Amino acid sequence: MFETTPRDRLAALPPERQAQLLDPAEAEFAAQGFAGASLNRILEQAGMSKGQAYYYISDKLDLYRATIDRAFRRLASQMDFTFGTPAGPEEFWGRMKALFTRITEIMLADERLAALACGIYESAETRGVLAATDASIRSTAADLVTLGQKLGAVRDDMPHSLLFDLLFGMALEMDRWLAAHWHELDESEALRLNMAMFAMLRAAASPVKE
């Protein structure tokens, strides 16, 4: 018999039972951030004792990780990652633009999801909960760079690893800035900045014209 972990037991619960704990956790982390969130308040809202909760989570960080995992699954369920094989550079960048736009639209429509996404940058501790997701995102992004190069949409005048690190670093810094300033932006400005950042990434990634 394999020994199950608290998270295994939480994952085995039906969605409505998971929601008993994760719904109040999501509300608390979105409103207070990780550091300011109170595990006691969450459990009070969930109607659970610490003894009951620790059967499903190890600690507050473990609960945060479970909450973020569920939130990002909600984000992914609203995205279309079926990129396919674009016919050429313009179709490639058109699909990339649609992907950027969709992410921003979802965040604008779901205030709690946006707050959780912004809160990821709160500390090294919170950033660490996305280690596995980061690896998956980097792999997918690297594949898109390769596809773009094959289509002539992305430059190929430098090593792939260098180009990818530069582009991914740009995208990451843009995301960090948006997280820090999201509460200051209205819908039109958020969408405008999203397109400006996309245009900057496209300009940096596109082949250099002689």
Short mmCIF file of C-alpha atoms in Angstrom, two decimals:
data_model
loop_
_atom_site.label_atom_id
_atom_site.label_comp_id
_atom_site.label_asym_id
_atom_site.label_seq_id
_atom_site.Cartn_x
_atom_site.Cartn_y
_atom_site.Cartn_z
CA MET A 1 0.00 0.00 0.00
CA PHE A 2 1.27 3.46 -0.92
CA GLU A 3 1.03 6.09 1.79
CA THR A 4 -1.19 8.97 0.73
CA THR A 5 -0.31 12.61 1.41
CA PRO A 6 -2.76 15.25 2.62
CA ARG A 7 -2.87 16.72 -0.91
CA ASP A 8 -3.64 13.27 -2.35
CA ARG A 9 -6.62 13.05 -0.01
CA LEU A 10 -7.77 16.55 -0.97
CA ALA A 11 -7.49 15.74 -4.68
CA ALA A 12 -9.53 12.56 -4.16
CA LEU A 13 -12.51 14.54 -2.84
CA PRO A 14 -15.36 15.42 -5.21
CA PRO A 15 -15.22 19.05 -6.42
CA GLU A 16 -17.99 20.24 -4.09
CA ARG A 17 -16.14 18.88 -1.04
CA GLN A 18 -12.88 20.45 -2.19
CA ALA A 19 -14.74 23.73 -2.58
CA GLN A 20 -15.70 23.70 1.10
CA LEU A 21 -12.06 24.44 1.89
CA LEU A 22 -10.75 26.00 -1.32
CA ASP A 23 -13.53 28.57 -1.87
CA PRO A 24 -12.89 30.45 1.41
CA ALA A 25 -9.14 29.97 0.91
CA GLU A 26 -9.36 31.58 -2.53
CA ALA A 27 -11.32 34.53 -1.16
CA GLU A 28 -8.85 35.04 1.70
CA PHE A 29 -5.67 34.76 -0.41
CA ALA A 30 -7.12 37.04 -3.11
CA ALA A 31 -8.06 39.71 -0.56
CA GLN A 32 -5.11 39.48 1.83
CA GLY A 33 -2.25 37.94 -0.13
CA PHE A 34 -0.36 34.95 1.23
CA ALA A 35 1.43 36.68 4.11
CA GLY A 36 -1.68 38.51 5.30
CA ALA A 37 -4.04 35.56 4.97
CA SER A 38 -5.24 33.89 8.17
CA LEU A 39 -5.55 30.12 8.19
CA ASN A 40 -7.89 30.44 11.17
CA ARG A 41 -10.25 32.72 9.21
CA ILE A 42 -10.23 30.31 6.28
CA LEU A 43 -11.06 27.33 8.47
CA GLU A 44 -13.78 29.27 10.27
CA GLN A 45 -15.40 30.08 6.93
CA ALA A 46 -14.97 26.47 5.83
CA GLY A 47 -16.54 25.18 9.03
CA MET A 48 -13.53 22.94 9.66
CA SER A 49 -11.27 22.37 12.64
CA LYS A 50 -7.49 22.36 12.21
CA GLY A 51 -7.52 18.64 12.84
CA GLN A 52 -9.95 18.11 9.97
CA ALA A 53 -8.06 20.50 7.67
CA TYR A 54 -4.66 18.91 8.32
CA TYR A 55 -6.02 15.64 6.98
CA TYR A 56 -6.12 17.41 3.59
CA ILE A 57 -3.34 20.01 3.80
CA SER A 58 0.06 20.15 5.51
CA ASP A 59 0.09 23.88 6.33
CA LYS A 60 -0.94 27.30 5.01
CA LEU A 61 1.55 27.13 2.12
CA ASP A 62 0.17 23.75 1.09
CA LEU A 63 -3.34 25.21 1.10
CA TYR A 64 -2.11 28.18 -0.95
CA ARG A 65 -0.56 25.79 -3.47
CA ALA A 66 -3.83 23.84 -3.79
CA THR A 67 -5.76 27.10 -4.20
CA ILE A 68 -3.44 28.40 -6.92
CA ASP A 69 -3.47 25.04 -8.72
CA ARG A 70 -7.27 25.13 -8.90
CA ALA A 71 -7.31 28.80 -9.98
CA PHE A 72 -4.87 28.19 -12.83
CA ARG A 73 -6.87 25.17 -13.97
CA ARG A 74 -9.83 27.55 -14.17
CA LEU A 75 -7.74 29.91 -16.29
CA ALA A 76 -6.55 27.09 -18.57
CA SER A 77 -10.11 25.83 -19.06
CA GLN A 78 -11.03 29.19 -20.62
CA MET A 79 -8.04 29.25 -22.98
CA ASP A 80 -7.60 27.63 -26.38
CA PHE A 81 -4.07 26.29 -26.63
CA THR A 82 -4.77 24.50 -29.93
CA PHE A 83 -2.19 26.50 -31.84
CA GLY A 84 -2.12 24.20 -34.86
CA THR A 85 0.17 24.90 -37.81
CA PRO A 86 -0.17 28.48 -39.06
CA ALA A 87 0.16 29.01 -42.82
CA GLY A 88 2.80 31.70 -42.44
CA PRO A 89 4.25 34.52 -40.30
CA GLU A 90 1.12 36.69 -40.23
CA GLU A 91 -1.10 33.81 -39.15
CA PHE A 92 1.46 32.81 -36.52
CA TRP A 93 1.52 36.29 -35.00
CA GLY A 94 -2.25 36.58 -35.32
CA ARG A 95 -2.68 33.50 -33.17
CA MET A 96 -0.11 34.76 -30.68
CA LYS A 97 -1.98 38.09 -30.46
CA ALA A 98 -5.26 36.24 -29.82
CA LEU A 99 -3.61 34.28 -27.00
CA PHE A 100 -2.29 37.46 -25.33
CA THR A 101 -5.66 39.16 -25.67
CA ARG A 102 -7.62 36.23 -24.27
CA ILE A 103 -5.50 36.04 -21.10
CA THR A 104 -6.10 39.74 -20.41
CA GLU A 105 -9.84 39.41 -21.09
CA ILE A 106 -10.13 36.53 -18.62
CA MET A 107 -8.27 38.47 -15.92
CA LEU A 108 -10.48 41.52 -16.46
CA ALA A 109 -13.61 39.38 -16.16
CA ASP A 110 -12.51 37.47 -13.04
CA GLU A 111 -11.32 39.87 -10.32
CA ARG A 112 -10.46 37.10 -7.86
CA LEU A 113 -8.43 35.16 -10.41
CA ALA A 114 -6.55 38.33 -11.31
CA ALA A 115 -5.78 39.01 -7.64
CA LEU A 116 -4.45 35.48 -7.17
CA ALA A 117 -2.32 35.74 -10.32
CA CYS A 118 -0.86 39.08 -9.19
CA GLY A 119 -0.20 37.65 -5.71
CA ILE A 120 2.15 35.02 -7.14
CA TYR A 121 4.86 37.69 -7.23
CA GLU A 122 4.46 38.53 -3.53
CA SER A 123 7.57 36.59 -2.44
CA ALA A 124 9.95 33.80 -3.36
CA GLU A 125 7.73 31.52 -1.29
CA THR A 126 4.61 32.27 -3.33
CA ARG A 127 6.53 32.25 -6.62
CA GLY A 128 7.81 28.78 -5.79
CA VAL A 129 4.36 27.23 -5.89
CA LEU A 130 4.40 27.52 -9.69
CA ALA A 131 7.65 25.62 -10.25
CA ALA A 132 6.00 22.77 -12.16
CA THR A 133 3.73 25.16 -14.08
CA ASP A 134 6.71 27.36 -14.97
CA ALA A 135 8.53 24.37 -16.45
CA SER A 136 5.50 23.52 -18.59
CA ILE A 137 5.09 27.14 -19.74
CA ARG A 138 8.79 27.40 -20.66
CA SER A 139 8.61 24.17 -22.65
CA THR A 140 5.51 25.32 -24.56
CA ALA A 141 7.03 28.76 -25.20
CA ALA A 142 10.27 27.20 -26.48
CA ASP A 143 8.25 25.06 -28.90
CA LEU A 144 6.46 28.18 -30.16
CA VAL A 145 9.79 29.89 -30.82
CA THR A 146 10.89 26.85 -32.82
CA LEU A 147 7.62 26.82 -34.78
CA GLY A 148 7.93 30.55 -35.45
CA GLN A 149 11.45 30.07 -36.79
CA LYS A 150 10.29 27.30 -39.14
CA LEU A 151 7.60 29.63 -40.50
CA GLY A 152 9.97 32.57 -40.89
CA ALA A 153 8.05 34.51 -38.23
CA VAL A 154 10.84 34.44 -35.63
CA ARG A 155 14.47 35.39 -36.14
CA ASP A 156 17.11 32.66 -36.32
CA ASP A 157 20.30 34.72 -36.27
CA MET A 158 21.27 33.72 -32.71
CA PRO A 159 21.30 30.49 -30.68
CA HIS A 160 17.80 29.27 -29.86
CA SER A 161 18.53 29.14 -26.13
CA LEU A 162 19.76 32.76 -26.08
CA LEU A 163 16.82 34.03 -28.11
CA PHE A 164 14.35 32.14 -25.95
CA ASP A 165 15.86 33.38 -22.68
CA LEU A 166 15.75 36.99 -23.92
CA LEU A 167 12.12 36.77 -25.09
CA PHE A 168 10.95 34.82 -22.04
CA GLY A 169 12.72 37.29 -19.76
CA MET A 170 10.95 40.19 -21.48
CA ALA A 171 7.57 38.49 -21.12
CA LEU A 172 8.23 37.72 -17.46
CA GLU A 173 9.16 41.32 -16.64
CA MET A 174 6.05 42.56 -18.45
CA ASP A 175 3.93 40.16 -16.39
CA ARG A 176 5.59 41.29 -13.16
CA TRP A 177 4.92 44.93 -13.98
CA LEU A 178 1.28 44.22 -14.77
CA ALA A 179 0.93 42.30 -11.49
CA ALA A 180 2.33 45.24 -9.55
CA HIS A 181 0.13 47.83 -11.29
CA TRP A 182 -2.98 45.83 -12.21
CA HIS A 183 -5.18 47.57 -9.62
CA GLU A 184 -4.33 50.94 -11.20
CA LEU A 185 -5.50 50.00 -14.71
CA ASP A 186 -8.99 50.29 -16.12
CA GLU A 187 -10.13 47.87 -18.83
CA SER A 188 -9.17 50.02 -21.81
CA GLU A 189 -5.69 50.76 -20.46
CA ALA A 190 -5.07 47.10 -19.56
CA LEU A 191 -5.98 46.04 -23.11
CA ARG A 192 -3.93 48.87 -24.65
CA LEU A 193 -0.84 47.95 -22.63
CA ASN A 194 -1.32 44.29 -23.44
CA MET A 195 -1.19 45.09 -27.16
CA ALA A 196 1.78 47.44 -26.72
CA MET A 197 3.71 44.73 -24.88
CA PHE A 198 2.76 42.18 -27.51
CA ALA A 199 3.99 44.53 -30.25
CA MET A 200 7.30 44.95 -28.40
CA LEU A 201 7.77 41.18 -28.11
CA ARG A 202 6.89 40.69 -31.77
CA ALA A 203 9.36 43.39 -32.82
CA ALA A 204 12.13 41.78 -30.74
CA ALA A 205 11.36 38.29 -32.04
CA SER A 206 10.81 39.05 -35.74
CA PRO A 207 13.56 38.51 -38.32
CA VAL A 208 15.83 41.49 -38.85
CA LYS A 209 15.24 43.12 -42.22
CA GLU A 210 18.37 43.86 -44.21
#
